Coordinates of C-alpha atoms in Angstrom, one line a residue:
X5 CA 30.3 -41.2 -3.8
X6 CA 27.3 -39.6 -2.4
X7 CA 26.2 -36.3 -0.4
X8 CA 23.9 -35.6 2.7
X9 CA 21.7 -32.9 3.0
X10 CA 21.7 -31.6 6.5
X11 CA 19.0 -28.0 7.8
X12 CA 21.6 -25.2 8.9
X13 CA 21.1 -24.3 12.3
X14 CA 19.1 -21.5 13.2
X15 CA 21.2 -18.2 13.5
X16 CA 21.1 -14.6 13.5
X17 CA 20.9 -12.9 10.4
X18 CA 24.2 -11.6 9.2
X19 CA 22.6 -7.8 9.0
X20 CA 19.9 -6.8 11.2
X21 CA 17.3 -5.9 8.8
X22 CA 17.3 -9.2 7.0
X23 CA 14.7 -11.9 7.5
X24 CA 14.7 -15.4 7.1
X25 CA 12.4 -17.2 4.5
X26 CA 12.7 -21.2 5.0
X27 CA 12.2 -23.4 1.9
X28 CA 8.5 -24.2 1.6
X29 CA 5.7 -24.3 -1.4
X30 CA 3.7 -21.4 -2.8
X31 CA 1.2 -20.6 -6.0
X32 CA 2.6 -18.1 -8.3
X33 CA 0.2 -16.2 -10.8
X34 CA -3.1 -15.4 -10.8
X35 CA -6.7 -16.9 -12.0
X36 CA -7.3 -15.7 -15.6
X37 CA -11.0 -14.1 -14.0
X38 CA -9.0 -12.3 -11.5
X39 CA -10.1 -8.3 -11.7
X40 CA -7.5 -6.6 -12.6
X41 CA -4.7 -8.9 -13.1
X42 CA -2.4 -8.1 -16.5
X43 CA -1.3 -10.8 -18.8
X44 CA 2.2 -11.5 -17.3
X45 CA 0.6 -13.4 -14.1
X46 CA 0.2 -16.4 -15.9
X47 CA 0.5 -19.3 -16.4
X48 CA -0.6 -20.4 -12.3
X49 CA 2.2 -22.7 -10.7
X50 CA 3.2 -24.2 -7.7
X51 CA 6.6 -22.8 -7.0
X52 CA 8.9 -24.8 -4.6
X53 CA 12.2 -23.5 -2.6
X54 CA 14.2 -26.1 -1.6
X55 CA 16.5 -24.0 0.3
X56 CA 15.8 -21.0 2.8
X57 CA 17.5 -17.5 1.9
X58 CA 17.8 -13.8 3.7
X59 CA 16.2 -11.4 2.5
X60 CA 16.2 -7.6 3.0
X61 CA 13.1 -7.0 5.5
X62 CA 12.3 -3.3 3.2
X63 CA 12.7 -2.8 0.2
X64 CA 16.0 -1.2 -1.2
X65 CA 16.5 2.4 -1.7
X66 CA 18.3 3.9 -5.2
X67 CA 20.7 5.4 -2.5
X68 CA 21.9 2.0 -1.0
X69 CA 21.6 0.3 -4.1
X70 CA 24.1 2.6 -6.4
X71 CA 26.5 2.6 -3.0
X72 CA 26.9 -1.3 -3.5
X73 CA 26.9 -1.7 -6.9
X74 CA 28.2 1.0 -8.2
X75 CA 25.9 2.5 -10.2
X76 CA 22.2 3.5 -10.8
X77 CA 20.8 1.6 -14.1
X78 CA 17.5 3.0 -13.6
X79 CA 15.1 5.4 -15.5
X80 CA 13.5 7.1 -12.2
X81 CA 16.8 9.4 -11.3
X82 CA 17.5 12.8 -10.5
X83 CA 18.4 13.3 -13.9
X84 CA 15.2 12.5 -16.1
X85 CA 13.1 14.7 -13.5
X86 CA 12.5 12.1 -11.1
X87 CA 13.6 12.8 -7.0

């Protein structure tokens, strides 16, 4: 058997404050001389999506995060002094 690959068509984003990001080609990492870049941004590499994907056009909050999931695995709460 085989399979064919066909491009979605365009639509609107299932939530309004998501943003499309179509498959494409980037560089990931940094130069070694780079000022102040720290040892995890190596090695450099092309990095390639094949396929598009949404993605949240902010960043999440703890709030929205814990009230889908569930739960809050990290260090900066409320409860070790943070706000």
């Amino acid at each position: 058997g085989y399979f064919r690959v066909e491009a979605a068509p365009k639509r609107e984003p299932p939530l309004p404050w998501l943003v499309w990001v179509p498959p494409g080609a980037f560089w990931l990492g940094s130069d070694p001389a780079e000022h102040g870049r720290d040892n995890d941004e190596d090695p450099v590499g092309e990095v390639t999506l094949t396929r598009g994907f949404w993605i949240g056009r902010h960043e999440v909050t703890q709030g929205e995060y814990q009230e889908v999931m569930g739960g809050n695995p990290s260090y900066f709460t409320p409860a070790n002094g943070y706000l």
